[in-house]
Each structure stands twice: as structure tokens, then as C-alpha cells.
mmCIF file of C-alpha atoms in Angstrom:
data_model
loop_
_atom_site.group_PDB
_atom_site.id
_atom_site.type_symbol
_atom_site.label_atom_id
_atom_site.label_comp_id
_atom_site.label_asym_id
_atom_site.label_seq_id
_atom_site.Cartn_x
_atom_site.Cartn_y
_atom_site.Cartn_z
ATOM 1 C CA MET A 1 204.872 37.063 51.004
ATOM 2 C CA TYR A 2 204.091 33.366 51.036
ATOM 3 C CA LYS A 3 203.249 31.776 54.352
ATOM 4 C CA THR A 4 205.475 29.059 55.770
ATOM 5 C CA LEU A 5 204.558 25.687 57.218
ATOM 6 C CA ASP A 6 205.821 24.112 60.427
ATOM 7 C CA TRP A 7 208.576 21.809 59.214
ATOM 8 C CA PRO A 8 211.617 21.460 61.489
ATOM 9 C CA LYS A 9 214.458 23.716 60.395
ATOM 10 C CA LYS A 10 218.063 22.619 60.042
ATOM 11 C CA ASN A 11 220.848 24.302 61.973
ATOM 12 C CA PHE A 12 222.529 26.306 59.229
ATOM 13 C CA SER A 13 225.715 26.600 61.278
ATOM 14 C CA GLU A 14 226.108 22.834 60.776
ATOM 15 C CA ILE A 15 225.560 22.932 56.994
ATOM 16 C CA SER A 16 228.741 22.600 54.945
ATOM 17 C CA MET A 17 228.994 25.150 52.155
ATOM 18 C CA GLU A 18 230.684 22.628 49.865
ATOM 19 C CA THR A 19 229.779 22.602 46.209
ATOM 20 C CA CYS A 20 226.654 20.597 45.423
ATOM 21 C CA VAL A 21 226.439 21.301 41.670
ATOM 22 C CA ASN A 22 229.216 22.372 39.330
ATOM 23 C CA LEU A 23 228.693 22.972 35.612
ATOM 24 C CA THR A 24 231.766 23.716 33.518
ATOM 25 C CA ASP A 25 231.633 24.759 29.843
ATOM 26 C CA LEU A 26 228.417 22.791 29.401
ATOM 27 C CA ASN A 27 227.211 22.580 25.795
ATOM 28 C CA LYS A 28 224.097 20.853 24.485
ATOM 29 C CA TRP A 29 222.683 20.622 20.981
ATOM 30 C CA PHE A 30 219.404 19.364 19.595
ATOM 31 C CA GLY A 31 220.527 18.572 16.066
ATOM 32 C CA SER A 32 222.071 21.764 14.716
ATOM 33 C CA PHE A 33 220.410 23.952 17.368
ATOM 34 C CA GLN A 34 222.596 24.779 20.360
ATOM 35 C CA VAL A 35 220.326 24.949 23.390
ATOM 36 C CA LEU A 36 223.082 25.366 26.012
ATOM 37 C CA ASP A 37 226.125 27.480 25.197
ATOM 38 C CA SER A 38 229.187 27.257 27.464
ATOM 39 C CA ILE A 39 227.299 27.187 30.764
ATOM 40 C CA ASN A 40 229.406 27.728 33.889
ATOM 41 C CA LEU A 41 227.611 27.638 37.219
ATOM 42 C CA SER A 42 228.490 26.474 40.727
ATOM 43 C CA ILE A 43 225.890 25.982 43.469
ATOM 44 C CA SER A 44 226.733 25.387 47.129
ATOM 45 C CA THR A 45 225.042 23.012 49.516
ATOM 46 C CA ALA A 46 221.918 24.626 51.063
ATOM 47 C CA GLU A 47 221.871 27.356 48.401
ATOM 48 C CA LYS A 48 218.614 28.289 46.686
ATOM 49 C CA VAL A 49 218.986 29.352 43.054
ATOM 50 C CA VAL A 50 216.171 30.581 40.818
ATOM 51 C CA ILE A 51 216.688 30.350 37.053
ATOM 52 C CA CYS A 52 214.526 32.597 34.913
ATOM 53 C CA GLY A 53 214.404 33.806 31.336
ATOM 54 C CA PRO A 54 212.208 33.757 28.233
ATOM 55 C CA SER A 55 210.775 30.559 26.799
ATOM 56 C CA GLY A 56 213.333 28.609 24.819
ATOM 57 C CA SER A 57 216.321 30.019 26.676
ATOM 58 C CA GLY A 58 217.533 26.603 27.851
ATOM 59 C CA LYS A 59 216.421 26.727 31.489
ATOM 60 C CA SER A 60 214.626 23.379 31.606
ATOM 61 C CA THR A 61 217.305 21.664 29.533
ATOM 62 C CA LEU A 62 219.941 22.875 31.990
ATOM 63 C CA ILE A 63 218.313 21.282 35.020
ATOM 64 C CA ARG A 64 217.506 18.136 33.049
ATOM 65 C CA CYS A 65 221.246 17.814 32.374
ATOM 66 C CA VAL A 66 221.856 18.211 36.122
ATOM 67 C CA ASN A 67 219.490 15.298 36.771
ATOM 68 C CA ALA A 68 220.980 13.183 33.951
ATOM 69 C CA LEU A 69 217.671 13.227 32.082
ATOM 70 C CA GLU A 70 219.319 14.807 29.028
ATOM 71 C CA PRO A 71 222.647 13.792 27.494
ATOM 72 C CA PHE A 72 225.050 16.586 26.635
ATOM 73 C CA GLN A 73 227.823 16.857 24.074
ATOM 74 C CA SER A 74 230.649 18.645 25.869
ATOM 75 C CA GLY A 75 231.684 20.148 29.173
ATOM 76 C CA SER A 76 231.202 18.621 32.599
ATOM 77 C CA VAL A 77 228.413 18.250 35.133
ATOM 78 C CA ASN A 78 229.219 17.291 38.728
ATOM 79 C CA VAL A 79 226.326 16.676 41.118
ATOM 80 C CA CYS A 80 226.669 15.699 44.785
ATOM 81 C CA GLY A 81 230.265 14.662 44.185
ATOM 82 C CA ILE A 82 229.456 12.500 41.142
ATOM 83 C CA SER A 83 230.546 13.320 37.611
ATOM 84 C CA VAL A 84 227.558 12.907 35.277
ATOM 85 C CA GLU A 85 228.462 10.875 32.210
ATOM 86 C CA LYS A 86 227.621 12.638 28.933
ATOM 87 C CA ASN A 87 225.504 9.741 27.711
ATOM 88 C CA GLY A 88 223.650 9.409 31.027
ATOM 89 C CA ARG A 89 224.928 5.899 31.787
ATOM 90 C CA ASN A 90 225.194 6.694 35.508
ATOM 91 C CA ALA A 91 221.798 8.404 35.626
ATOM 92 C CA THR A 92 220.525 6.092 38.384
ATOM 93 C CA ASP A 93 223.366 7.119 40.711
ATOM 94 C CA ILE A 94 222.495 10.787 40.153
ATOM 95 C CA GLN A 95 218.737 10.389 40.453
ATOM 96 C CA ARG A 96 219.050 8.628 43.808
ATOM 97 C CA ARG A 97 220.457 11.888 45.167
ATOM 98 C CA VAL A 98 218.391 14.394 43.196
ATOM 99 C CA GLY A 99 214.633 14.945 43.413
ATOM 100 C CA MET A 100 212.745 16.636 40.590
ATOM 101 C CA VAL A 101 209.298 18.181 40.383
ATOM 102 C CA PHE A 102 207.941 18.677 36.883
ATOM 103 C CA GLN A 103 205.509 21.121 35.334
ATOM 104 C CA GLN A 104 202.926 18.433 34.555
ATOM 105 C CA PHE A 105 203.158 16.530 37.907
ATOM 106 C CA ASN A 106 204.041 13.201 36.186
ATOM 107 C CA LEU A 107 202.067 11.144 38.697
ATOM 108 C CA PHE A 108 201.022 7.628 37.758
ATOM 109 C CA PRO A 109 197.247 7.917 37.184
ATOM 110 C CA HIS A 110 196.562 4.232 37.918
ATOM 111 C CA LEU A 111 198.228 4.376 41.344
ATOM 112 C CA SER A 112 196.917 5.926 44.536
ATOM 113 C CA VAL A 113 198.690 8.909 46.070
ATOM 114 C CA LEU A 114 200.309 6.606 48.613
ATOM 115 C CA LYS A 115 201.476 4.138 45.961
ATOM 116 C CA ASN A 116 202.881 7.010 43.878
ATOM 117 C CA CYS A 117 204.995 7.958 46.881
ATOM 118 C CA THR A 118 206.122 4.457 47.859
ATOM 119 C CA LEU A 119 207.068 3.108 44.432
ATOM 120 C CA ALA A 120 210.606 4.538 44.247
ATOM 121 C CA PRO A 121 211.564 3.911 47.897
ATOM 122 C CA CYS A 122 210.528 0.258 47.478
ATOM 123 C CA ARG A 123 212.164 -0.358 44.096
ATOM 124 C CA VAL A 124 215.241 1.863 44.344
ATOM 125 C CA LEU A 125 215.990 2.046 48.072
ATOM 126 C CA ARG A 126 214.691 -1.501 48.695
ATOM 127 C CA LEU A 127 212.569 -0.410 51.652
ATOM 128 C CA SER A 128 209.865 -2.730 52.926
ATOM 129 C CA ASP A 129 206.259 -1.780 52.217
ATOM 130 C CA ASP A 130 205.781 -0.704 55.825
ATOM 131 C CA GLU A 131 208.935 1.441 55.832
ATOM 132 C CA ALA A 132 208.034 3.067 52.534
ATOM 133 C CA GLU A 133 204.469 3.788 53.620
ATOM 134 C CA ALA A 134 205.632 5.345 56.876
ATOM 135 C CA LYS A 135 208.058 7.575 54.979
ATOM 136 C CA ALA A 136 205.412 8.512 52.410
ATOM 137 C CA MET A 137 202.860 9.441 55.070
ATOM 138 C CA HIS A 138 205.501 11.521 56.845
ATOM 139 C CA TYR A 139 206.028 13.656 53.753
ATOM 140 C CA LEU A 140 202.345 13.785 52.806
ATOM 141 C CA GLU A 141 201.766 15.216 56.274
ATOM 142 C CA ARG A 142 204.545 17.729 55.667
ATOM 143 C CA VAL A 143 202.788 19.008 52.542
ATOM 144 C CA ARG A 144 199.484 18.871 54.444
ATOM 145 C CA ILE A 145 197.553 16.351 52.369
ATOM 146 C CA PRO A 146 197.781 13.049 54.328
ATOM 147 C CA GLU A 147 194.015 12.662 53.992
ATOM 148 C CA GLN A 148 194.463 12.252 50.224
ATOM 149 C CA ALA A 149 196.672 9.158 50.522
ATOM 150 C CA SER A 150 194.066 6.679 49.307
ATOM 151 C CA LYS A 151 192.822 8.834 46.421
ATOM 152 C CA TYR A 152 193.981 8.782 42.830
ATOM 153 C CA PRO A 153 195.560 11.768 41.020
ATOM 154 C CA ALA A 154 192.413 12.417 38.983
ATOM 155 C CA ASP A 155 190.516 13.024 42.239
ATOM 156 C CA LEU A 156 192.841 15.867 43.278
ATOM 157 C CA SER A 157 193.163 19.503 42.296
ATOM 158 C CA GLY A 158 196.236 20.601 40.353
ATOM 159 C CA GLY A 159 197.739 22.148 43.477
ATOM 160 C CA GLN A 160 197.209 18.954 45.443
ATOM 161 C CA GLN A 161 198.750 16.866 42.663
ATOM 162 C CA GLN A 162 201.830 19.070 42.641
ATOM 163 C CA ARG A 163 202.170 18.761 46.410
ATOM 164 C CA VAL A 164 201.982 14.981 46.005
ATOM 165 C CA ALA A 165 204.767 15.275 43.433
ATOM 166 C CA ILE A 166 206.870 17.200 45.966
ATOM 167 C CA ALA A 167 206.180 14.622 48.674
ATOM 168 C CA ARG A 168 207.043 11.825 46.260
ATOM 169 C CA ALA A 169 210.404 13.422 45.477
ATOM 170 C CA LEU A 170 211.135 13.928 49.173
ATOM 171 C CA THR A 171 210.526 10.274 50.022
ATOM 172 C CA MET A 172 213.889 9.556 48.394
ATOM 173 C CA GLU A 173 215.454 12.050 50.836
ATOM 174 C CA PRO A 174 217.418 13.820 48.085
ATOM 175 C CA GLU A 175 220.433 16.041 48.583
ATOM 176 C CA LEU A 176 219.193 18.399 45.848
ATOM 177 C CA MET A 177 215.709 19.361 44.656
ATOM 178 C CA LEU A 178 214.997 20.597 41.135
ATOM 179 C CA PHE A 179 211.768 22.368 40.199
ATOM 180 C CA ASP A 180 210.864 22.861 36.535
ATOM 181 C CA GLU A 181 208.136 25.517 36.284
ATOM 182 C CA PRO A 182 206.158 23.802 39.068
ATOM 183 C CA THR A 183 203.283 26.304 39.039
ATOM 184 C CA SER A 184 202.912 27.070 35.333
ATOM 185 C CA ALA A 185 200.278 24.364 34.754
ATOM 186 C CA LEU A 186 198.182 25.408 37.757
ATOM 187 C CA ASP A 187 195.118 27.595 38.004
ATOM 188 C CA PRO A 188 196.040 30.947 39.609
ATOM 189 C CA GLU A 189 194.031 30.266 42.771
ATOM 190 C CA VAL A 190 196.111 27.197 43.691
ATOM 191 C CA VAL A 191 199.571 28.535 42.839
ATOM 192 C CA THR A 192 200.114 29.900 46.331
ATOM 193 C CA GLU A 193 199.580 26.550 48.077
ATOM 194 C CA VAL A 194 202.419 25.033 46.050
ATOM 195 C CA LEU A 195 204.687 28.030 46.555
ATOM 196 C CA ASP A 196 203.999 27.913 50.300
ATOM 197 C CA THR A 197 205.315 24.348 50.345
ATOM 198 C CA MET A 198 208.411 25.308 48.333
ATOM 199 C CA VAL A 199 209.150 28.286 50.575
ATOM 200 C CA ASP A 200 209.058 26.124 53.650
ATOM 201 C CA LEU A 201 211.191 23.432 52.051
ATOM 202 C CA ALA A 202 213.786 26.108 51.258
ATOM 203 C CA GLU A 203 213.853 27.152 54.907
ATOM 204 C CA THR A 204 214.768 23.622 56.029
ATOM 205 C CA GLY A 205 218.143 23.974 54.311
ATOM 206 C CA MET A 206 217.422 21.931 51.183
ATOM 207 C CA THR A 207 219.602 22.772 48.187
ATOM 208 C CA MET A 208 217.211 23.909 45.457
ATOM 209 C CA ILE A 209 217.312 24.943 41.813
ATOM 210 C CA CYS A 210 214.003 26.370 40.643
ATOM 211 C CA VAL A 211 213.104 27.267 37.072
ATOM 212 C CA THR A 212 210.213 29.677 37.499
ATOM 213 C CA HIS A 213 208.669 32.979 36.472
ATOM 214 C CA GLU A 214 207.318 33.523 39.996
ATOM 215 C CA MET A 215 209.355 36.610 40.779
ATOM 216 C CA GLY A 216 207.814 37.022 44.234
ATOM 217 C CA PHE A 217 209.135 33.580 45.111
ATOM 218 C CA ALA A 218 212.567 34.516 43.770
ATOM 219 C CA LYS A 219 212.663 37.683 45.885
ATOM 220 C CA GLN A 220 211.682 35.831 49.048
ATOM 221 C CA VAL A 221 213.635 32.587 48.755
ATOM 222 C CA ALA A 222 216.552 32.788 46.325
ATOM 223 C CA ASP A 223 220.142 33.302 47.377
ATOM 224 C CA ARG A 224 220.955 34.035 43.740
ATOM 225 C CA VAL A 225 218.943 34.593 40.566
ATOM 226 C CA VAL A 226 220.277 33.344 37.230
ATOM 227 C CA PHE A 227 218.960 34.928 34.036
ATOM 228 C CA MET A 228 219.298 32.945 30.798
ATOM 229 C CA ASP A 229 218.670 33.841 27.182
ATOM 230 C CA GLU A 230 219.465 31.968 23.953
ATOM 231 C CA GLY A 231 221.189 29.168 25.804
ATOM 232 C CA LYS A 232 223.556 31.418 27.730
ATOM 233 C CA ILE A 233 223.764 32.714 31.272
ATOM 234 C CA ILE A 234 223.412 36.460 30.874
ATOM 235 C CA GLU A 235 223.412 37.595 34.476
ATOM 236 C CA ILE A 236 223.771 36.188 38.009
ATOM 237 C CA ALA A 237 223.013 38.313 41.060
ATOM 238 C CA THR A 238 221.435 38.359 44.486
ATOM 239 C CA PRO A 239 217.690 39.061 44.385
ATOM 240 C CA GLU A 240 218.270 42.547 45.778
ATOM 241 C CA LYS A 241 220.649 43.486 42.995
ATOM 242 C CA PHE A 242 218.891 41.494 40.274
ATOM 243 C CA PHE A 243 215.565 43.276 40.751
ATOM 244 C CA SER A 244 216.832 46.750 41.647
ATOM 245 C CA GLU A 245 220.008 47.057 39.561
ATOM 246 C CA PRO A 246 220.061 44.588 36.649
ATOM 247 C CA THR A 247 223.193 45.288 34.641
ATOM 248 C CA HIS A 248 222.396 43.698 31.288
ATOM 249 C CA GLU A 249 219.978 45.315 28.844
ATOM 250 C CA ARG A 250 218.357 41.958 28.085
ATOM 251 C CA THR A 251 217.707 41.386 31.795
ATOM 252 C CA GLN A 252 216.198 44.848 32.129
ATOM 253 C CA PHE A 253 213.832 44.181 29.228
ATOM 254 C CA PHE A 254 212.785 40.805 30.653
ATOM 255 C CA LEU A 255 212.013 42.282 34.064
ATOM 256 C CA SER A 256 210.043 45.129 32.530
ATOM 257 C CA ARG A 257 207.820 42.530 30.872
ATOM 258 C CA VAL A 258 207.336 40.121 33.785
ATOM 259 C CA LEU A 259 207.008 42.791 36.492
ATOM 260 C CA GLY A 260 204.896 45.163 34.427
#
């Protein structure tokens, strides 16, 4: 079990279970290769969904379509009440509402931790420098690295850099958080510190979609687990059923490999 931090928790009785993400018959090709094949998935506000599957199954492409980082050819994507245009022309509207944490951190190496966290609030939300810095320090404190604010990414461990990336995403106060294999680039000894932060964020009521192979995290946090293979959703279940009674043979084989 991952430990939790001391962030204030939302009152779940006050959280509307309206749909936050709705994917309908979503199809995506890279040239002649179909990477997403008729994806249908609906995610409610405050729901935590873990997407897993073998490499090349389309997991990362799926959440990049949610965040309007990838164009798609057919179907529909609705995020936070906004219909994503296939060519990504309204990407800015989507990305104001959606935070994303990448596998490789994607921090600006020439900017301090604090400047990494204030850049978007200043440029996109038009906050003053003082307002943006106060917000950034608030979230750096939440991920327990406020003392790193003046340092540069190269001065931090991988786990610290990923926590900065989480804080940076949170400074935009998103309605939805996406995580794309956030621990796969980390040394094993620092994986837990990032997962601790994600666990606690989940408990605040944040809507989350996490692409990960961290099955312990999925068991503890997810409301549902989605298994993908060859661009298709093969199985969707609660963690209890997914891990104890997977119905599809491909899911059973995957779990036998990742769980040993």
C-alpha cells in the first residue's frame, strides 16, 4: 500500500457524477496502421481509471487524443463538456481544463522549478507573477518539494522532477488529470514517492486517467481498470473483478506476465 499525504479531501457527496470524458467510436490511424479501433469509453467526474495493456496497444495515443495532442480520423471525443475537433483546432480550450503528466517529465531545463510551474498560469490564465508564484508554491508544498523551487531540473532526482511535473499541471487547476506511464522512466527506488503523490491526488476527488503498469496502484486507487490490446478495449472491470476474475483470455495472459 502506498502512503498518503495530508491534502484536504473533497466532500464526495457534493461531487456531481456527470460525464467528464466520453469517447464514441474513436478511430485513429498512423498511415495505414490503425492504432485506435472503435474505442467507446465514458468516464464520470471524480472517477479514477487505470488503462493497461502491452506496449503498442494504443494506450498513450488514446489519452493524447483526450488532451487534443493527437488528431483523430473518425468518432468523437468530448472532454469537460467540450467536443474535441478532429484536427485539434480547439486544443487550447481542452488543455486549459486538462492536466497531463508525461513519462519523460517534459520540464524546461533552462527554467527553475518555480518558473516551470508559473509559465502556463502567467501566459494562459494571465495571472500576475505574484499570483502565479503563490499558486506554484502552494502545489510544490503539496507534493512536498517547496525547497526545490529555485533549483533547475538537472539538479533534481527523477522522482523529484516528476513531482514538479505534477505540481506544474496542478497550477492550472484542471478538471481532469492524465498520466502517461509516469513512473516508467524512474529508478525503482523513487517510484513510490511519485505513486504516493498520485494516490493522494486521487483521494482529493480529482478525475484521473492513468496509463500505467503499476498494478498495485491500480488495485488501490482505480474505480475501473481498462485493458487494451491492438488498439481495442478488450476488457473493463472493477479492480476486484479485473484481478481476480478476468474474463478475456488475452487479459488473463497479460496479468500472468505482469503479476508473475
